[in-house]
GROMACS .gro file of C-alpha atoms in nm:
model
  237
    1MET     CA    1  -3.595   0.420  -4.712
    2THR     CA    2  -3.554   0.076  -4.867
    3LYS     CA    3  -3.429  -0.225  -4.677
    4LEU     CA    4  -3.062  -0.192  -4.590
    5SER     CA    5  -2.814  -0.415  -4.769
    6THR     CA    6  -2.564  -0.618  -4.568
    7ARG     CA    7  -2.300  -0.353  -4.640
    8GLN     CA    8  -2.529  -0.074  -4.522
    9GLN     CA    9  -2.625  -0.266  -4.209
   10LYS     CA   10  -2.257  -0.316  -4.121
   11PHE     CA   11  -2.188   0.053  -4.174
   12LEU     CA   12  -2.484   0.153  -3.956
   13VAL     CA   13  -2.367  -0.078  -3.678
   14ALA     CA   14  -2.017   0.072  -3.706
   15LEU     CA   15  -2.163   0.412  -3.618
   16PRO     CA   16  -2.170   0.504  -3.248
   17VAL     CA   17  -2.516   0.454  -3.098
   18SER     CA   18  -2.594   0.825  -3.061
   19TRP     CA   19  -2.552   0.883  -3.436
   20ARG     CA   20  -2.751   0.585  -3.567
   21THR     CA   21  -3.101   0.731  -3.548
   22PRO     CA   22  -3.004   1.072  -3.697
   23LEU     CA   23  -2.816   0.903  -3.983
   24ILE     CA   24  -3.026   0.594  -4.052
   25ASN     CA   25  -3.190   0.739  -4.364
   26ILE     CA   26  -2.862   0.843  -4.524
   27CYS     CA   27  -2.713   0.502  -4.441
   28GLY     CA   28  -2.995   0.338  -4.635
   29SER     CA   29  -2.955   0.557  -4.943
   30ASP     CA   30  -2.850   0.432  -5.286
   31TYR     CA   31  -2.543   0.656  -5.293
   32MET     CA   32  -2.423   0.515  -4.961
   33GLU     CA   33  -2.448   0.169  -5.111
   34GLN     CA   34  -2.247   0.285  -5.412
   35LEU     CA   35  -1.986   0.446  -5.185
   36LEU     CA   36  -1.941   0.127  -4.985
   37ILE     CA   37  -1.904  -0.076  -5.306
   38PHE     CA   38  -1.647   0.175  -5.434
   39LEU     CA   39  -1.441   0.147  -5.113
   40ARG     CA   40  -1.451  -0.233  -5.126
   41LEU     CA   41  -1.336  -0.236  -5.490
   42ARG     CA   42  -1.051   0.009  -5.423
   43GLU     CA   43  -0.937  -0.200  -5.128
   44ALA     CA   44  -0.955  -0.518  -5.338
   45ALA     CA   45  -0.746  -0.344  -5.605
   46GLY     CA   46  -0.470  -0.287  -5.348
   47ALA     CA   47  -0.525   0.086  -5.294
   48LYS     CA   48  -0.373   0.222  -4.974
   49ILE     CA   49  -0.667   0.397  -4.807
   50TYR     CA   50  -0.631   0.646  -4.520
   51PRO     CA   51  -0.724   0.655  -4.240
   52GLN     CA   52  -0.725   0.294  -4.125
   53LYS     CA   53  -1.068   0.133  -4.144
   54LYS     CA   54  -1.110   0.149  -3.766
   55ASP     CA   55  -1.060   0.527  -3.774
   56ILE     CA   56  -1.284   0.627  -4.066
   57LEU     CA   57  -1.569   0.720  -3.829
   58ALA     CA   58  -1.341   0.839  -3.548
   59SER     CA   59  -1.487   1.192  -3.542
   60LEU     CA   60  -1.835   1.057  -3.467
   61HIS     CA   61  -1.703   0.813  -3.208
   62ALA     CA   62  -1.511   1.092  -3.034
   63THR     CA   63  -1.810   1.327  -3.004
   64ALA     CA   64  -2.162   1.201  -2.935
   65PHE     CA   65  -2.447   1.355  -3.137
   66GLU     CA   66  -2.608   1.522  -2.836
   67ASP     CA   67  -2.274   1.657  -2.710
   68VAL     CA   68  -2.162   1.848  -3.021
   69LYS     CA   69  -2.114   2.218  -2.946
   70VAL     CA   70  -1.870   2.317  -3.223
   71VAL     CA   71  -1.815   2.179  -3.573
   72ILE     CA   72  -1.488   2.238  -3.757
   73VAL     CA   73  -1.523   2.134  -4.120
   74GLY     CA   74  -1.221   2.000  -4.310
   75GLN     CA   75  -1.201   1.873  -4.668
   76ASP     CA   76  -1.046   1.526  -4.678
   77PRO     CA   77  -0.794   1.332  -4.468
   78TYR     CA   78  -0.418   1.378  -4.486
   79HIS     CA   79  -0.275   1.149  -4.752
   80GLY     CA   80   0.070   1.081  -4.604
   81PRO     CA   81   0.169   0.771  -4.402
   82GLY     CA   82   0.054   0.781  -4.040
   83GLN     CA   83  -0.106   1.126  -4.061
   84ALA     CA   84  -0.482   1.062  -4.087
   85HIS     CA   85  -0.666   0.928  -3.784
   86GLY     CA   86  -1.022   1.035  -3.855
   87LEU     CA   87  -1.030   1.386  -3.703
   88SER     CA   88  -1.012   1.687  -3.934
   89PHE     CA   89  -0.683   1.880  -3.920
   90SER     CA   90  -0.555   1.648  -3.642
   91VAL     CA   91  -0.259   1.408  -3.651
   92PRO     CA   92  -0.155   1.139  -3.401
   93PRO     CA   93   0.120   1.208  -3.146
   94GLY     CA   94   0.466   1.166  -3.294
   95ILE     CA   95   0.362   1.285  -3.641
   96ALA     CA   96   0.499   1.619  -3.764
   97ILE     CA   97   0.242   1.898  -3.740
   98PRO     CA   98   0.116   1.979  -4.094
   99PRO     CA   99   0.126   2.341  -4.218
  100SER     CA  100  -0.250   2.409  -4.188
  101LEU     CA  101  -0.257   2.283  -3.831
  102ARG     CA  102   0.051   2.484  -3.748
  103ASN     CA  103  -0.138   2.793  -3.866
  104ILE     CA  104  -0.439   2.696  -3.655
  105PHE     CA  105  -0.207   2.693  -3.354
  106LYS     CA  106  -0.072   3.034  -3.457
  107GLU     CA  107  -0.428   3.169  -3.451
  108LEU     CA  108  -0.482   3.014  -3.107
  109LYS     CA  109  -0.176   3.202  -2.987
  110GLN     CA  110  -0.294   3.529  -3.142
  111ASP     CA  111  -0.656   3.490  -3.029
  112LEU     CA  112  -0.625   3.334  -2.683
  113LYS     CA  113  -0.252   3.353  -2.600
  114ILE     CA  114  -0.230   2.972  -2.604
  115ASP     CA  115   0.119   2.844  -2.678
  116SER     CA  116   0.157   2.593  -2.959
  117PRO     CA  117   0.158   2.232  -2.835
  118LYS     CA  118   0.430   1.981  -2.911
  119ASN     CA  119   0.193   1.747  -3.096
  120GLY     CA  120  -0.103   1.786  -3.329
  121ASN     CA  121  -0.352   1.548  -3.170
  122LEU     CA  122  -0.685   1.732  -3.128
  123ASN     CA  123  -0.867   1.447  -2.956
  124ASN     CA  124  -0.909   1.648  -2.636
  125TRP     CA  125  -1.107   1.908  -2.830
  126ALA     CA  126  -1.331   1.631  -2.961
  127LYS     CA  127  -1.392   1.504  -2.608
  128GLN     CA  128  -1.522   1.850  -2.512
  129GLY     CA  129  -1.778   1.863  -2.793
  130VAL     CA  130  -1.580   1.979  -3.096
  131LEU     CA  131  -1.677   1.766  -3.396
  132LEU     CA  132  -1.369   1.752  -3.618
  133LEU     CA  133  -1.543   1.655  -3.940
  134ASN     CA  134  -1.387   1.609  -4.282
  135ALA     CA  135  -1.631   1.643  -4.571
  136ILE     CA  136  -1.472   1.334  -4.727
  137LEU     CA  137  -1.379   1.060  -4.481
  138THR     CA  138  -1.128   0.860  -4.686
  139VAL     CA  139  -0.842   0.925  -4.925
  140GLU     CA  140  -0.569   0.728  -5.100
  141ALA     CA  141  -0.198   0.749  -5.032
  142GLY     CA  142  -0.040   1.045  -5.209
  143ALA     CA  143  -0.365   1.132  -5.389
  144PRO     CA  144  -0.558   1.419  -5.228
  145ALA     CA  145  -0.931   1.423  -5.311
  146ALA     CA  146  -0.906   1.072  -5.458
  147HIS     CA  147  -1.243   0.988  -5.301
  148ALA     CA  148  -1.416   1.315  -5.380
  149GLY     CA  149  -1.757   1.284  -5.543
  150LYS     CA  150  -1.808   0.924  -5.433
  151GLY     CA  151  -2.076   0.989  -5.170
  152TRP     CA  152  -1.896   1.096  -4.853
  153GLU     CA  153  -1.994   1.459  -4.909
  154LEU     CA  154  -2.363   1.365  -4.900
  155PHE     CA  155  -2.311   1.165  -4.582
  156THR     CA  156  -2.133   1.448  -4.402
  157ASP     CA  157  -2.389   1.699  -4.532
  158GLU     CA  158  -2.645   1.493  -4.343
  159VAL     CA  159  -2.429   1.493  -4.030
  160ILE     CA  160  -2.432   1.874  -4.027
  161ARG     CA  161  -2.796   1.894  -4.130
  162GLN     CA  162  -2.904   1.675  -3.839
  163LEU     CA  163  -2.697   1.882  -3.595
  164VAL     CA  164  -2.862   2.202  -3.717
  165LYS     CA  165  -3.207   2.043  -3.682
  166ARG     CA  166  -3.148   1.961  -3.312
  167GLN     CA  167  -3.240   2.321  -3.225
  168LYS     CA  168  -2.956   2.326  -2.971
  169PRO     CA  169  -2.677   2.585  -2.954
  170LEU     CA  170  -2.405   2.515  -3.208
  171VAL     CA  171  -2.100   2.689  -3.353
  172ILE     CA  172  -1.999   2.599  -3.709
  173MET     CA  173  -1.652   2.706  -3.821
  174LEU     CA  174  -1.617   2.725  -4.200
  175TRP     CA  175  -1.258   2.775  -4.312
  176GLY     CA  176  -1.218   2.829  -4.684
  177ALA     CA  177  -1.448   2.834  -4.985
  178TYR     CA  178  -1.497   2.456  -4.988
  179ALA     CA  179  -1.639   2.442  -4.635
  180GLN     CA  180  -1.849   2.755  -4.690
  181LYS     CA  181  -2.002   2.612  -5.008
  182LYS     CA  182  -2.080   2.290  -4.825
  183MET     CA  183  -2.287   2.482  -4.570
  184GLN     CA  184  -2.469   2.670  -4.847
  185ASN     CA  185  -2.571   2.342  -5.010
  186LEU     CA  186  -2.738   2.197  -4.700
  187ASN     CA  187  -3.080   2.347  -4.773
  188VAL     CA  188  -3.172   2.364  -4.406
  189LEU     CA  189  -3.323   2.646  -4.200
  190VAL     CA  190  -3.067   2.787  -3.958
  191ASP     CA  191  -3.188   2.952  -3.637
  192ARG     CA  192  -2.933   3.231  -3.598
  193ASN     CA  193  -3.031   3.273  -3.231
  194LYS     CA  194  -2.902   2.924  -3.157
  195ILE     CA  195  -2.643   2.864  -3.429
  196LEU     CA  196  -2.334   3.077  -3.486
  197ILE     CA  197  -2.167   3.040  -3.825
  198LEU     CA  198  -1.810   3.167  -3.843
  199LYS     CA  199  -1.632   3.209  -4.177
  200ALA     CA  200  -1.268   3.270  -4.261
  201ALA     CA  201  -1.009   3.173  -4.519
  202HIS     CA  202  -0.855   2.827  -4.499
  203PRO     CA  203  -0.553   2.796  -4.267
  204SER     CA  204  -0.343   2.661  -4.553
  205PRO     CA  205  -0.022   2.857  -4.615
  206LEU     CA  206  -0.176   2.965  -4.947
  207SER     CA  207  -0.457   3.157  -4.776
  208VAL     CA  208  -0.341   3.199  -4.418
  209ARG     CA  209  -0.344   3.581  -4.430
  210GLY     CA  210  -0.722   3.563  -4.444
  211PHE     CA  211  -0.731   3.317  -4.157
  212LEU     CA  212  -0.499   3.468  -3.898
  213GLY     CA  213  -0.684   3.719  -3.686
  214CYS     CA  214  -1.027   3.564  -3.743
  215GLY     CA  215  -1.080   3.521  -3.367
  216HIS     CA  216  -1.302   3.217  -3.409
  217PHE     CA  217  -1.192   3.041  -3.092
  218SER     CA  218  -1.277   3.331  -2.862
  219GLN     CA  219  -1.598   3.405  -3.055
  220ALA     CA  220  -1.709   3.044  -3.014
  221ASN     CA  221  -1.658   3.056  -2.639
  222LEU     CA  222  -1.839   3.387  -2.600
  223PHE     CA  223  -2.135   3.239  -2.785
  224LEU     CA  224  -2.134   2.916  -2.583
  225ASN     CA  225  -2.124   3.119  -2.261
  226SER     CA  226  -2.418   3.329  -2.382
  227GLN     CA  227  -2.614   3.007  -2.440
  228GLY     CA  228  -2.540   2.874  -2.091
  229LEU     CA  229  -2.294   2.612  -2.214
  230LYS     CA  230  -1.946   2.537  -2.087
  231PRO     CA  231  -1.688   2.691  -2.322
  232ILE     CA  232  -1.418   2.485  -2.491
  233ASN     CA  233  -1.081   2.472  -2.321
  234TRP     CA  234  -0.880   2.520  -2.640
  235ALA     CA  235  -0.555   2.492  -2.442
  236GLU     CA  236  -0.635   2.128  -2.358
  237LEU     CA  237  -0.427   1.950  -2.621
   0.00000   0.00000   0.00000
């Protein structure tokens, strides 16, 4: 790894302490430098970027590296006003629940008999060890996937890769072809005795028939119990 630029140093410092050592090499990479330059130029050009700068790394701040028990992989943040706050699929209190999240709550009801909550804030899942990770951590207003291919995917690949390398029990939920392809591209040895990979269709209304009935929430808890870990209280919302 070469010496970090000022931009890279600031980004590394913005990471929570528990994630700095696992991610130091990726933070010092050339493509991270190019990503940070891209974001600065888009901001200077007046682009409306979501989530707010303080929330871009919210998923990592909400769940410490050593505490991650479950990873739920999303694609990129919501691109409407007030929706994105740095946690995949989640929205702040007071914001209408988006269709994909509404379908996630339907599956919770079907799988664990948990009634749908009145808001879509998943922060309490994150506090219990559920890493709500988007593959791309920023987007522009009204322009889904506007920041695809700029370097975030490589950064979040490394997040998952480092979690797999911990050799600690982990559940990875892959909803949809995009998330499943991301896992395939990691090029990392997965110990199937310690890591449970669950696959289903995306909870989007376009593919929800392949998502409902997947039973991922109950399967995750059965696995965590079998590994001697406290299960997730999915009803805590």
